[in-house]
JSON list of N, CA and C in Angstrom, two decimals:
[
{"chain": "A", "resi": 299, "resn": "MET", "atom": "N", "xyz": [-77.72, -41.46, 41.24]},
{"chain": "A", "resi": 299, "resn": "MET", "atom": "CA", "xyz": [-78.04, -40.29, 40.42]},
{"chain": "A", "resi": 299, "resn": "MET", "atom": "C", "xyz": [-76.76, -39.79, 39.75]},
{"chain": "A", "resi": 300, "resn": "ASN", "atom": "N", "xyz": [-76.85, -39.53, 38.47]},
{"chain": "A", "resi": 300, "resn": "ASN", "atom": "CA", "xyz": [-75.70, -39.06, 37.69]},
{"chain": "A", "resi": 300, "resn": "ASN", "atom": "C", "xyz": [-75.95, -37.61, 37.28]},
{"chain": "A", "resi": 301, "resn": "PRO", "atom": "N", "xyz": [-75.23, -36.63, 37.90]},
{"chain": "A", "resi": 301, "resn": "PRO", "atom": "CA", "xyz": [-75.50, -35.23, 37.56]},
{"chain": "A", "resi": 301, "resn": "PRO", "atom": "C", "xyz": [-75.16, -34.88, 36.12]},
{"chain": "A", "resi": 302, "resn": "ILE", "atom": "N", "xyz": [-74.20, -35.57, 35.51]},
{"chain": "A", "resi": 302, "resn": "ILE", "atom": "CA", "xyz": [-73.85, -35.30, 34.11]},
{"chain": "A", "resi": 302, "resn": "ILE", "atom": "C", "xyz": [-74.99, -35.71, 33.19]},
{"chain": "A", "resi": 303, "resn": "ALA", "atom": "N", "xyz": [-75.63, -36.82, 33.47]},
{"chain": "A", "resi": 303, "resn": "ALA", "atom": "CA", "xyz": [-76.73, -37.30, 32.62]},
{"chain": "A", "resi": 303, "resn": "ALA", "atom": "C", "xyz": [-77.90, -36.32, 32.63]},
{"chain": "A", "resi": 304, "resn": "ASP", "atom": "N", "xyz": [-78.04, -35.56, 33.70]},
{"chain": "A", "resi": 304, "resn": "ASP", "atom": "CA", "xyz": [-79.15, -34.62, 33.79]},
{"chain": "A", "resi": 304, "resn": "ASP", "atom": "C", "xyz": [-78.99, -33.43, 32.84]},
{"chain": "A", "resi": 305, "resn": "ILE", "atom": "N", "xyz": [-77.76, -33.09, 32.46]},
{"chain": "A", "resi": 305, "resn": "ILE", "atom": "CA", "xyz": [-77.57, -31.94, 31.58]},
{"chain": "A", "resi": 305, "resn": "ILE", "atom": "C", "xyz": [-77.36, -32.32, 30.12]},
{"chain": "A", "resi": 306, "resn": "VAL", "atom": "N", "xyz": [-77.28, -33.59, 29.82]},
{"chain": "A", "resi": 306, "resn": "VAL", "atom": "CA", "xyz": [-77.11, -34.03, 28.43]},
{"chain": "A", "resi": 306, "resn": "VAL", "atom": "C", "xyz": [-78.46, -33.97, 27.74]},
{"chain": "A", "resi": 307, "resn": "PRO", "atom": "N", "xyz": [-78.54, -33.36, 26.57]},
{"chain": "A", "resi": 307, "resn": "PRO", "atom": "CA", "xyz": [-79.83, -33.29, 25.86]},
{"chain": "A", "resi": 307, "resn": "PRO", "atom": "C", "xyz": [-80.37, -34.69, 25.56]},
{"chain": "A", "resi": 308, "resn": "GLN", "atom": "N", "xyz": [-81.66, -34.81, 25.57]},
{"chain": "A", "resi": 308, "resn": "GLN", "atom": "CA", "xyz": [-82.30, -36.10, 25.35]},
{"chain": "A", "resi": 308, "resn": "GLN", "atom": "C", "xyz": [-82.63, -36.33, 23.88]},
{"chain": "A", "resi": 309, "resn": "PHE", "atom": "N", "xyz": [-81.91, -35.70, 22.98]},
{"chain": "A", "resi": 309, "resn": "PHE", "atom": "CA", "xyz": [-82.11, -35.90, 21.55]},
{"chain": "A", "resi": 309, "resn": "PHE", "atom": "C", "xyz": [-80.75, -35.93, 20.88]},
{"chain": "A", "resi": 310, "resn": "ASP", "atom": "N", "xyz": [-80.71, -36.52, 19.71]},
{"chain": "A", "resi": 310, "resn": "ASP", "atom": "CA", "xyz": [-79.46, -36.61, 18.96]},
{"chain": "A", "resi": 310, "resn": "ASP", "atom": "C", "xyz": [-79.36, -35.45, 17.98]},
{"chain": "A", "resi": 311, "resn": "LEU", "atom": "N", "xyz": [-78.19, -34.85, 17.91]},
{"chain": "A", "resi": 311, "resn": "LEU", "atom": "CA", "xyz": [-77.93, -33.80, 16.93]},
{"chain": "A", "resi": 311, "resn": "LEU", "atom": "C", "xyz": [-77.26, -34.43, 15.73]},
{"chain": "A", "resi": 312, "resn": "LEU", "atom": "N", "xyz": [-77.81, -34.22, 14.57]},
{"chain": "A", "resi": 312, "resn": "LEU", "atom": "CA", "xyz": [-77.23, -34.78, 13.36]},
{"chain": "A", "resi": 312, "resn": "LEU", "atom": "C", "xyz": [-76.16, -33.85, 12.83]},
{"chain": "A", "resi": 313, "resn": "PRO", "atom": "N", "xyz": [-75.03, -34.41, 12.41]},
{"chain": "A", "resi": 313, "resn": "PRO", "atom": "CA", "xyz": [-73.98, -33.55, 11.85]},
{"chain": "A", "resi": 313, "resn": "PRO", "atom": "C", "xyz": [-74.41, -33.01, 10.49]},
{"chain": "A", "resi": 314, "resn": "PRO", "atom": "N", "xyz": [-73.88, -31.87, 10.08]},
{"chain": "A", "resi": 314, "resn": "PRO", "atom": "CA", "xyz": [-74.22, -31.34, 8.76]},
{"chain": "A", "resi": 314, "resn": "PRO", "atom": "C", "xyz": [-73.72, -32.26, 7.67]},
{"chain": "A", "resi": 315, "resn": "GLN", "atom": "N", "xyz": [-74.39, -32.24, 6.55]},
{"chain": "A", "resi": 315, "resn": "GLN", "atom": "CA", "xyz": [-73.99, -33.06, 5.42]},
{"chain": "A", "resi": 315, "resn": "GLN", "atom": "C", "xyz": [-72.83, -32.41, 4.70]},
{"chain": "A", "resi": 316, "resn": "LEU", "atom": "N", "xyz": [-71.63, -32.84, 5.00]},
{"chain": "A", "resi": 316, "resn": "LEU", "atom": "CA", "xyz": [-70.43, -32.31, 4.38]},
{"chain": "A", "resi": 316, "resn": "LEU", "atom": "C", "xyz": [-69.74, -33.41, 3.60]},
{"chain": "A", "resi": 317, "resn": "SER", "atom": "N", "xyz": [-68.96, -33.04, 2.64]},
{"chain": "A", "resi": 317, "resn": "SER", "atom": "CA", "xyz": [-68.19, -34.04, 1.91]},
{"chain": "A", "resi": 317, "resn": "SER", "atom": "C", "xyz": [-66.86, -33.44, 1.50]},
{"chain": "A", "resi": 318, "resn": "LEU", "atom": "N", "xyz": [-65.88, -34.28, 1.41]},
{"chain": "A", "resi": 318, "resn": "LEU", "atom": "CA", "xyz": [-64.58, -33.87, 0.90]},
{"chain": "A", "resi": 318, "resn": "LEU", "atom": "C", "xyz": [-64.67, -33.79, -0.62]},
{"chain": "A", "resi": 319, "resn": "PRO", "atom": "N", "xyz": [-63.83, -32.98, -1.25]},
{"chain": "A", "resi": 319, "resn": "PRO", "atom": "CA", "xyz": [-63.91, -32.84, -2.70]},
{"chain": "A", "resi": 319, "resn": "PRO", "atom": "C", "xyz": [-63.86, -34.18, -3.44]},
{"chain": "A", "resi": 320, "resn": "GLN", "atom": "N", "xyz": [-63.03, -35.10, -2.99]},
{"chain": "A", "resi": 320, "resn": "GLN", "atom": "CA", "xyz": [-62.91, -36.37, -3.71]},
{"chain": "A", "resi": 320, "resn": "GLN", "atom": "C", "xyz": [-64.13, -37.27, -3.53]},
{"chain": "A", "resi": 321, "resn": "ALA", "atom": "N", "xyz": [-64.97, -36.99, -2.51]},
{"chain": "A", "resi": 321, "resn": "ALA", "atom": "CA", "xyz": [-66.14, -37.82, -2.27]},
{"chain": "A", "resi": 321, "resn": "ALA", "atom": "C", "xyz": [-67.45, -37.08, -2.57]},
{"chain": "A", "resi": 322, "resn": "ASP", "atom": "N", "xyz": [-67.37, -35.90, -3.15]},
{"chain": "A", "resi": 322, "resn": "ASP", "atom": "CA", "xyz": [-68.56, -35.10, -3.41]},
{"chain": "A", "resi": 322, "resn": "ASP", "atom": "C", "xyz": [-69.38, -35.73, -4.53]},
{"chain": "A", "resi": 323, "resn": "PRO", "atom": "N", "xyz": [-70.67, -35.99, -4.28]},
{"chain": "A", "resi": 323, "resn": "PRO", "atom": "CA", "xyz": [-71.50, -36.58, -5.34]},
{"chain": "A", "resi": 323, "resn": "PRO", "atom": "C", "xyz": [-71.81, -35.59, -6.47]},
{"chain": "A", "resi": 324, "resn": "ASP", "atom": "N", "xyz": [-71.65, -34.29, -6.22]},
{"chain": "A", "resi": 324, "resn": "ASP", "atom": "CA", "xyz": [-71.93, -33.28, -7.25]},
{"chain": "A", "resi": 324, "resn": "ASP", "atom": "C", "xyz": [-70.66, -32.46, -7.50]},
{"chain": "A", "resi": 325, "resn": "ALA", "atom": "N", "xyz": [-69.62, -33.12, -7.99]},
{"chain": "A", "resi": 325, "resn": "ALA", "atom": "CA", "xyz": [-68.33, -32.45, -8.22]},
{"chain": "A", "resi": 325, "resn": "ALA", "atom": "C", "xyz": [-68.45, -31.28, -9.21]},
{"chain": "A", "resi": 326, "resn": "PRO", "atom": "N", "xyz": [-69.16, -31.43, -10.33]},
{"chain": "A", "resi": 326, "resn": "PRO", "atom": "CA", "xyz": [-69.29, -30.28, -11.24]},
{"chain": "A", "resi": 326, "resn": "PRO", "atom": "C", "xyz": [-70.01, -29.09, -10.59]},
{"chain": "A", "resi": 327, "resn": "GLY", "atom": "N", "xyz": [-71.03, -29.36, -9.80]},
{"chain": "A", "resi": 327, "resn": "GLY", "atom": "CA", "xyz": [-71.73, -28.29, -9.10]},
{"chain": "A", "resi": 327, "resn": "GLY", "atom": "C", "xyz": [-70.84, -27.60, -8.09]},
{"chain": "A", "resi": 328, "resn": "ARG", "atom": "N", "xyz": [-70.03, -28.39, -7.40]},
{"chain": "A", "resi": 328, "resn": "ARG", "atom": "CA", "xyz": [-69.08, -27.82, -6.43]},
{"chain": "A", "resi": 328, "resn": "ARG", "atom": "C", "xyz": [-68.09, -26.91, -7.13]},
{"chain": "A", "resi": 329, "resn": "GLU", "atom": "N", "xyz": [-67.59, -27.33, -8.28]},
{"chain": "A", "resi": 329, "resn": "GLU", "atom": "CA", "xyz": [-66.64, -26.52, -9.04]},
{"chain": "A", "resi": 329, "resn": "GLU", "atom": "C", "xyz": [-67.28, -25.21, -9.51]},
{"chain": "A", "resi": 330, "resn": "ARG", "atom": "N", "xyz": [-68.54, -25.26, -9.95]},
{"chain": "A", "resi": 330, "resn": "ARG", "atom": "CA", "xyz": [-69.24, -24.05, -10.37]},
{"chain": "A", "resi": 330, "resn": "ARG", "atom": "C", "xyz": [-69.39, -23.07, -9.21]},
{"chain": "A", "resi": 331, "resn": "ARG", "atom": "N", "xyz": [-69.79, -23.59, -8.05]},
{"chain": "A", "resi": 331, "resn": "ARG", "atom": "CA", "xyz": [-69.96, -22.72, -6.87]},
{"chain": "A", "resi": 331, "resn": "ARG", "atom": "C", "xyz": [-68.63, -22.11, -6.45]},
{"chain": "A", "resi": 332, "resn": "LEU", "atom": "N", "xyz": [-67.55, -22.88, -6.53]},
{"chain": "A", "resi": 332, "resn": "LEU", "atom": "CA", "xyz": [-66.23, -22.35, -6.19]},
{"chain": "A", "resi": 332, "resn": "LEU", "atom": "C", "xyz": [-65.82, -21.24, -7.16]},
{"chain": "A", "resi": 333, "resn": "GLU", "atom": "N", "xyz": [-66.06, -21.45, -8.44]},
{"chain": "A", "resi": 333, "resn": "GLU", "atom": "CA", "xyz": [-65.71, -20.43, -9.43]},
{"chain": "A", "resi": 333, "resn": "GLU", "atom": "C", "xyz": [-66.49, -19.14, -9.20]},
{"chain": "A", "resi": 334, "resn": "LEU", "atom": "N", "xyz": [-67.78, -19.27, -8.90]},
{"chain": "A", "resi": 334, "resn": "LEU", "atom": "CA", "xyz": [-68.59, -18.07, -8.62]},
{"chain": "A", "resi": 334, "resn": "LEU", "atom": "C", "xyz": [-68.08, -17.34, -7.39]},
{"chain": "A", "resi": 335, "resn": "ALA", "atom": "N", "xyz": [-67.72, -18.08, -6.36]},
{"chain": "A", "resi": 335, "resn": "ALA", "atom": "CA", "xyz": [-67.19, -17.45, -5.15]},
{"chain": "A", "resi": 335, "resn": "ALA", "atom": "C", "xyz": [-65.86, -16.78, -5.42]},
{"chain": "A", "resi": 336, "resn": "ARG", "atom": "N", "xyz": [-65.02, -17.40, -6.23]},
{"chain": "A", "resi": 336, "resn": "ARG", "atom": "CA", "xyz": [-63.72, -16.81, -6.56]},
{"chain": "A", "resi": 336, "resn": "ARG", "atom": "C", "xyz": [-63.88, -15.53, -7.37]},
{"chain": "A", "resi": 337, "resn": "GLU", "atom": "N", "xyz": [-64.90, -15.47, -8.22]},
{"chain": "A", "resi": 337, "resn": "GLU", "atom": "CA", "xyz": [-65.15, -14.26, -8.99]},
{"chain": "A", "resi": 337, "resn": "GLU", "atom": "C", "xyz": [-65.72, -13.14, -8.11]},
{"chain": "A", "resi": 338, "resn": "ALA", "atom": "N", "xyz": [-66.57, -13.51, -7.15]},
{"chain": "A", "resi": 338, "resn": "ALA", "atom": "CA", "xyz": [-67.21, -12.51, -6.30]},
{"chain": "A", "resi": 338, "resn": "ALA", "atom": "C", "xyz": [-66.27, -11.95, -5.25]},
{"chain": "A", "resi": 339, "resn": "TYR", "atom": "N", "xyz": [-65.35, -12.76, -4.78]},
{"chain": "A", "resi": 339, "resn": "TYR", "atom": "CA", "xyz": [-64.46, -12.34, -3.69]},
{"chain": "A", "resi": 339, "resn": "TYR", "atom": "C", "xyz": [-63.01, -12.45, -4.15]},
{"chain": "A", "resi": 340, "resn": "ARG", "atom": "N", "xyz": [-62.45, -11.33, -4.53]},
{"chain": "A", "resi": 340, "resn": "ARG", "atom": "CA", "xyz": [-61.03, -11.29, -4.91]},
{"chain": "A", "resi": 340, "resn": "ARG", "atom": "C", "xyz": [-60.28, -10.58, -3.79]},
{"chain": "A", "resi": 341, "resn": "TYR", "atom": "N", "xyz": [-59.24, -11.24, -3.31]},
{"chain": "A", "resi": 341, "resn": "TYR", "atom": "CA", "xyz": [-58.49, -10.71, -2.18]},
{"chain": "A", "resi": 341, "resn": "TYR", "atom": "C", "xyz": [-57.14, -10.19, -2.61]},
{"chain": "A", "resi": 342, "resn": "SER", "atom": "N", "xyz": [-56.69, -9.16, -1.93]},
{"chain": "A", "resi": 342, "resn": "SER", "atom": "CA", "xyz": [-55.39, -8.57, -2.18]},
{"chain": "A", "resi": 342, "resn": "SER", "atom": "C", "xyz": [-54.61, -8.55, -0.87]},
{"chain": "A", "resi": 343, "resn": "TYR", "atom": "N", "xyz": [-53.34, -8.91, -0.95]},
{"chain": "A", "resi": 343, "resn": "TYR", "atom": "CA", "xyz": [-52.46, -8.85, 0.22]},
{"chain": "A", "resi": 343, "resn": "TYR", "atom": "C", "xyz": [-51.50, -7.67, 0.10]},
{"chain": "A", "resi": 344, "resn": "ASP", "atom": "N", "xyz": [-51.74, -6.78, -0.83]},
{"chain": "A", "resi": 344, "resn": "ASP", "atom": "CA", "xyz": [-50.76, -5.76, -1.17]},
{"chain": "A", "resi": 344, "resn": "ASP", "atom": "C", "xyz": [-51.26, -4.34, -0.92]},
{"chain": "A", "resi": 345, "resn": "LYS", "atom": "N", "xyz": [-52.05, -4.13, 0.09]},
{"chain": "A", "resi": 345, "resn": "LYS", "atom": "CA", "xyz": [-52.48, -2.77, 0.43]},
{"chain": "A", "resi": 345, "resn": "LYS", "atom": "C", "xyz": [-51.32, -2.05, 1.11]},
{"chain": "A", "resi": 346, "resn": "ALA", "atom": "N", "xyz": [-51.12, -0.79, 0.80]},
{"chain": "A", "resi": 346, "resn": "ALA", "atom": "CA", "xyz": [-49.94, -0.05, 1.29]},
{"chain": "A", "resi": 346, "resn": "ALA", "atom": "C", "xyz": [-49.86, 0.03, 2.81]},
{"chain": "A", "resi": 347, "resn": "ASN", "atom": "N", "xyz": [-50.97, 0.24, 3.47]},
{"chain": "A", "resi": 347, "resn": "ASN", "atom": "CA", "xyz": [-50.90, 0.45, 4.92]},
{"chain": "A", "resi": 347, "resn": "ASN", "atom": "C", "xyz": [-51.15, -0.80, 5.76]},
{"chain": "A", "resi": 348, "resn": "ILE", "atom": "N", "xyz": [-51.52, -1.91, 5.14]},
{"chain": "A", "resi": 348, "resn": "ILE", "atom": "CA", "xyz": [-51.78, -3.14, 5.90]},
{"chain": "A", "resi": 348, "resn": "ILE", "atom": "C", "xyz": [-51.22, -4.36, 5.18]},
{"chain": "A", "resi": 349, "resn": "ARG", "atom": "N", "xyz": [-49.98, -4.34, 4.85]},
{"chain": "A", "resi": 349, "resn": "ARG", "atom": "CA", "xyz": [-49.36, -5.46, 4.13]},
{"chain": "A", "resi": 349, "resn": "ARG", "atom": "C", "xyz": [-49.47, -6.76, 4.92]},
{"chain": "A", "resi": 350, "resn": "GLY", "atom": "N", "xyz": [-49.73, -7.83, 4.19]},
{"chain": "A", "resi": 350, "resn": "GLY", "atom": "CA", "xyz": [-49.80, -9.14, 4.80]},
{"chain": "A", "resi": 350, "resn": "GLY", "atom": "C", "xyz": [-51.19, -9.55, 5.26]},
{"chain": "A", "resi": 351, "resn": "LEU", "atom": "N", "xyz": [-52.12, -8.62, 5.27]},
{"chain": "A", "resi": 351, "resn": "LEU", "atom": "CA", "xyz": [-53.48, -8.91, 5.68]},
{"chain": "A", "resi": 351, "resn": "LEU", "atom": "C", "xyz": [-54.37, -8.98, 4.44]},
{"chain": "A", "resi": 352, "resn": "ALA", "atom": "N", "xyz": [-55.11, -10.06, 4.30]},
{"chain": "A", "resi": 352, "resn": "ALA", "atom": "CA", "xyz": [-55.98, -10.22, 3.14]},
{"chain": "A", "resi": 352, "resn": "ALA", "atom": "C", "xyz": [-57.16, -9.25, 3.24]},
{"chain": "A", "resi": 353, "resn": "MET", "atom": "N", "xyz": [-57.35, -8.45, 2.20]},
{"chain": "A", "resi": 353, "resn": "MET", "atom": "CA", "xyz": [-58.48, -7.53, 2.14]},
{"chain": "A", "resi": 353, "resn": "MET", "atom": "C", "xyz": [-59.25, -7.80, 0.86]},
{"chain": "A", "resi": 354, "resn": "CYS", "atom": "N", "xyz": [-60.57, -7.85, 1.00]},
{"chain": "A", "resi": 354, "resn": "CYS", "atom": "CA", "xyz": [-61.42, -8.07, -0.17]},
{"chain": "A", "resi": 354, "resn": "CYS", "atom": "C", "xyz": [-61.38, -6.80, -1.02]},
{"chain": "A", "resi": 355, "resn": "GLU", "atom": "N", "xyz": [-61.13, -6.98, -2.31]},
{"chain": "A", "resi": 355, "resn": "GLU", "atom": "CA", "xyz": [-61.03, -5.82, -3.20]},
{"chain": "A", "resi": 355, "resn": "GLU", "atom": "C", "xyz": [-62.36, -5.11, -3.36]},
{"chain": "A", "resi": 356, "resn": "ALA", "atom": "N", "xyz": [-63.46, -5.87, -3.37]},
{"chain": "A", "resi": 356, "resn": "ALA", "atom": "CA", "xyz": [-64.79, -5.28, -3.50]},
{"chain": "A", "resi": 356, "resn": "ALA", "atom": "C", "xyz": [-65.80, -6.20, -2.84]},
{"chain": "A", "resi": 357, "resn": "LEU", "atom": "N", "xyz": [-66.84, -5.61, -2.27]},
{"chain": "A", "resi": 357, "resn": "LEU", "atom": "CA", "xyz": [-67.90, -6.41, -1.68]},
{"chain": "A", "resi": 357, "resn": "LEU", "atom": "C", "xyz": [-68.87, -6.88, -2.75]},
{"chain": "A", "resi": 358, "resn": "ALA", "atom": "N", "xyz": [-69.41, -8.07, -2.55]},
{"chain": "A", "resi": 358, "resn": "ALA", "atom": "CA", "xyz": [-70.47, -8.55, -3.43]},
{"chain": "A", "resi": 358, "resn": "ALA", "atom": "C", "xyz": [-71.70, -7.66, -3.22]},
{"chain": "A", "resi": 359, "resn": "ASP", "atom": "N", "xyz": [-72.50, -7.49, -4.25]},
{"chain": "A", "resi": 359, "resn": "ASP", "atom": "CA", "xyz": [-73.68, -6.61, -4.16]},
{"chain": "A", "resi": 359, "resn": "ASP", "atom": "C", "xyz": [-74.59, -6.99, -3.00]},
{"chain": "A", "resi": 360, "resn": "ALA", "atom": "N", "xyz": [-74.74, -8.29, -2.74]},
{"chain": "A", "resi": 360, "resn": "ALA", "atom": "CA", "xyz": [-75.63, -8.74, -1.67]},
{"chain": "A", "resi": 360, "resn": "ALA", "atom": "C", "xyz": [-75.12, -8.36, -0.29]},
{"chain": "A", "resi": 361, "resn": "GLU", "atom": "N", "xyz": [-73.85, -8.02, -0.18]},
{"chain": "A", "resi": 361, "resn": "GLU", "atom": "CA", "xyz": [-73.27, -7.69, 1.13]},
{"chain": "A", "resi": 361, "resn": "GLU", "atom": "C", "xyz": [-73.02, -6.21, 1.33]},
{"chain": "A", "resi": 362, "resn": "ARG", "atom": "N", "xyz": [-73.43, -5.41, 0.38]},
{"chain": "A", "resi": 362, "resn": "ARG", "atom": "CA", "xyz": [-73.25, -3.96, 0.52]},
{"chain": "A", "resi": 362, "resn": "ARG", "atom": "C", "xyz": [-74.29, -3.42, 1.51]},
{"chain": "A", "resi": 363, "resn": "PRO", "atom": "N", "xyz": [-73.94, -2.37, 2.25]},
{"chain": "A", "resi": 363, "resn": "PRO", "atom": "CA", "xyz": [-74.91, -1.78, 3.17]},
{"chain": "A", "resi": 363, "resn": "PRO", "atom": "C", "xyz": [-76.14, -1.26, 2.42]},
{"chain": "A", "resi": 364, "resn": "ASP", "atom": "N", "xyz": [-77.28, -1.31, 3.09]},
{"chain": "A", "resi": 364, "resn": "ASP", "atom": "CA", "xyz": [-78.49, -0.78, 2.46]},
{"chain": "A", "resi": 364, "resn": "ASP", "atom": "C", "xyz": [-78.48, 0.76, 2.55]},
{"chain": "A", "resi": 365, "resn": "ALA", "atom": "N", "xyz": [-79.50, 1.39, 2.01]},
{"chain": "A", "resi": 365, "resn": "ALA", "atom": "CA", "xyz": [-79.53, 2.85, 1.94]},
{"chain": "A", "resi": 365, "resn": "ALA", "atom": "C", "xyz": [-79.52, 3.49, 3.33]},
{"chain": "A", "resi": 366, "resn": "GLY", "atom": "N", "xyz": [-80.01, 2.77, 4.33]},
{"chain": "A", "resi": 366, "resn": "GLY", "atom": "CA", "xyz": [-80.02, 3.31, 5.69]},
{"chain": "A", "resi": 366, "resn": "GLY", "atom": "C", "xyz": [-78.73, 3.08, 6.44]},
{"chain": "A", "resi": 367, "resn": "GLY", "atom": "N", "xyz": [-77.77, 2.44, 5.81]},
{"chain": "A", "resi": 367, "resn": "GLY", "atom": "CA", "xyz": [-76.49, 2.19, 6.47]},
{"chain": "A", "resi": 367, "resn": "GLY", "atom": "C", "xyz": [-76.53, 1.01, 7.41]},
{"chain": "A", "resi": 368, "resn": "GLY", "atom": "N", "xyz": [-77.55, 0.18, 7.29]},
{"chain": "A", "resi": 368, "resn": "GLY", "atom": "CA", "xyz": [-77.70, -0.90, 8.24]},
{"chain": "A", "resi": 368, "resn": "GLY", "atom": "C", "xyz": [-76.99, -2.18, 7.91]},
{"chain": "A", "resi": 369, "resn": "ALA", "atom": "N", "xyz": [-76.44, -2.30, 6.71]},
{"chain": "A", "resi": 369, "resn": "ALA", "atom": "CA", "xyz": [-75.74, -3.50, 6.28]},
{"chain": "A", "resi": 369, "resn": "ALA", "atom": "C", "xyz": [-76.58, -4.76, 6.46]},
{"chain": "A", "resi": 370, "resn": "GLY", "atom": "N", "xyz": [-77.89, -4.60, 6.43]},
{"chain": "A", "resi": 370, "resn": "GLY", "atom": "CA", "xyz": [-78.77, -5.75, 6.52]},
{"chain": "A", "resi": 370, "resn": "GLY", "atom": "C", "xyz": [-78.91, -6.33, 7.92]},
{"chain": "A", "resi": 371, "resn": "TRP", "atom": "N", "xyz": [-78.40, -5.67, 8.95]},
{"chain": "A", "resi": 371, "resn": "TRP", "atom": "CA", "xyz": [-78.51, -6.19, 10.30]},
{"chain": "A", "resi": 371, "resn": "TRP", "atom": "C", "xyz": [-79.84, -5.78, 10.91]},
{"chain": "A", "resi": 372, "resn": "PRO", "atom": "N", "xyz": [-80.58, -6.73, 11.46]},
{"chain": "A", "resi": 372, "resn": "PRO", "atom": "CA", "xyz": [-81.86, -6.38, 12.07]},
{"chain": "A", "resi": 372, "resn": "PRO", "atom": "C", "xyz": [-81.65, -5.43, 13.25]},
{"chain": "A", "resi": 373, "resn": "GLY", "atom": "N", "xyz": [-82.47, -4.43, 13.35]},
{"chain": "A", "resi": 373, "resn": "GLY", "atom": "CA", "xyz": [-82.40, -3.49, 14.46]},
{"chain": "A", "resi": 373, "resn": "GLY", "atom": "C", "xyz": [-81.28, -2.48, 14.37]},
{"chain": "A", "resi": 374, "resn": "TRP", "atom": "N", "xyz": [-80.54, -2.46, 13.28]},
{"chain": "A", "resi": 374, "resn": "TRP", "atom": "CA", "xyz": [-79.38, -1.56, 13.17]},
{"chain": "A", "resi": 374, "resn": "TRP", "atom": "C", "xyz": [-79.81, -0.09, 13.20]},
{"chain": "A", "resi": 375, "resn": "ARG", "atom": "N", "xyz": [-80.87, 0.23, 12.50]},
{"chain": "A", "resi": 375, "resn": "ARG", "atom": "CA", "xyz": [-81.27, 1.64, 12.43]},
{"chain": "A", "resi": 375, "resn": "ARG", "atom": "C", "xyz": [-81.68, 2.17, 13.79]},
{"chain": "A", "resi": 376, "resn": "ARG", "atom": "N", "xyz": [-82.31, 1.33, 14.57]},
{"chain": "A", "resi": 376, "resn": "ARG", "atom": "CA", "xyz": [-82.71, 1.73, 15.91]},
{"chain": "A", "resi": 376, "resn": "ARG", "atom": "C", "xyz": [-81.48, 1.73, 16.82]},
{"chain": "A", "resi": 377, "resn": "GLY", "atom": "N", "xyz": [-80.56, 0.82, 16.55]},
{"chain": "A", "resi": 377, "resn": "GLY", "atom": "CA", "xyz": [-79.34, 0.71, 17.36]},
{"chain": "A", "resi": 377, "resn": "GLY", "atom": "C", "xyz": [-79.50, -0.35, 18.43]},
{"chain": "A", "resi": 378, "resn": "TRP", "atom": "N", "xyz": [-78.54, -1.22, 18.53]},
{"chain": "A", "resi": 378, "resn": "TRP", "atom": "CA", "xyz": [-78.62, -2.30, 19.51]},
{"chain": "A", "resi": 378, "resn": "TRP", "atom": "C", "xyz": [-78.55, -1.76, 20.93]},
{"chain": "A", "resi": 379, "resn": "TRP", "atom": "N", "xyz": [-78.03, -0.54, 21.09]},
{"chain": "A", "resi": 379, "resn": "TRP", "atom": "CA", "xyz": [-77.89, 0.05, 22.41]},
{"chain": "A", "resi": 379, "resn": "TRP", "atom": "C", "xyz": [-79.16, 0.76, 22.85]},
{"chain": "A", "resi": 380, "resn": "SER", "atom": "N", "xyz": [-80.13, 0.87, 21.95]},
{"chain": "A", "resi": 380, "resn": "SER", "atom": "CA", "xyz": [-81.35, 1.61, 22.24]},
{"chain": "A", "resi": 380, "resn": "SER", "atom": "C", "xyz": [-82.20, 0.87, 23.27]},
{"chain": "A", "resi": 381, "resn": "THR", "atom": "N", "xyz": [-82.85, 1.61, 24.13]},
{"chain": "A", "resi": 381, "resn": "THR", "atom": "CA", "xyz": [-83.75, 0.99, 25.12]},
{"chain": "A", "resi": 381, "resn": "THR", "atom": "C", "xyz": [-85.19, 1.00, 24.64]},
{"chain": "A", "resi": 382, "resn": "ARG", "atom": "N", "xyz": [-85.44, 1.54, 23.45]},
{"chain": "A", "resi": 382, "resn": "ARG", "atom": "CA", "xyz": [-86.81, 1.60, 22.94]},
{"chain": "A", "resi": 382, "resn": "ARG", "atom": "C", "xyz": [-87.27, 0.25, 22.50]}
]
């Protein structure tokens, strides 16, 4: 009996489909996505009170907190600490 074999899953996990830039089959699409991300997320290292730490200058609209202050997290309004 092999105790290690008993805890190994009986199925194969497939790795995610990743590619290096030089081997990407959709290089133009990759460049477009990178440009959009660079426009949405601009970082500054020059804040007066936290020099050297990258801070996003502005949040993308999709990542702004909702009107209830929940930032899109499930259960936030009720509170994760709530027993209800």
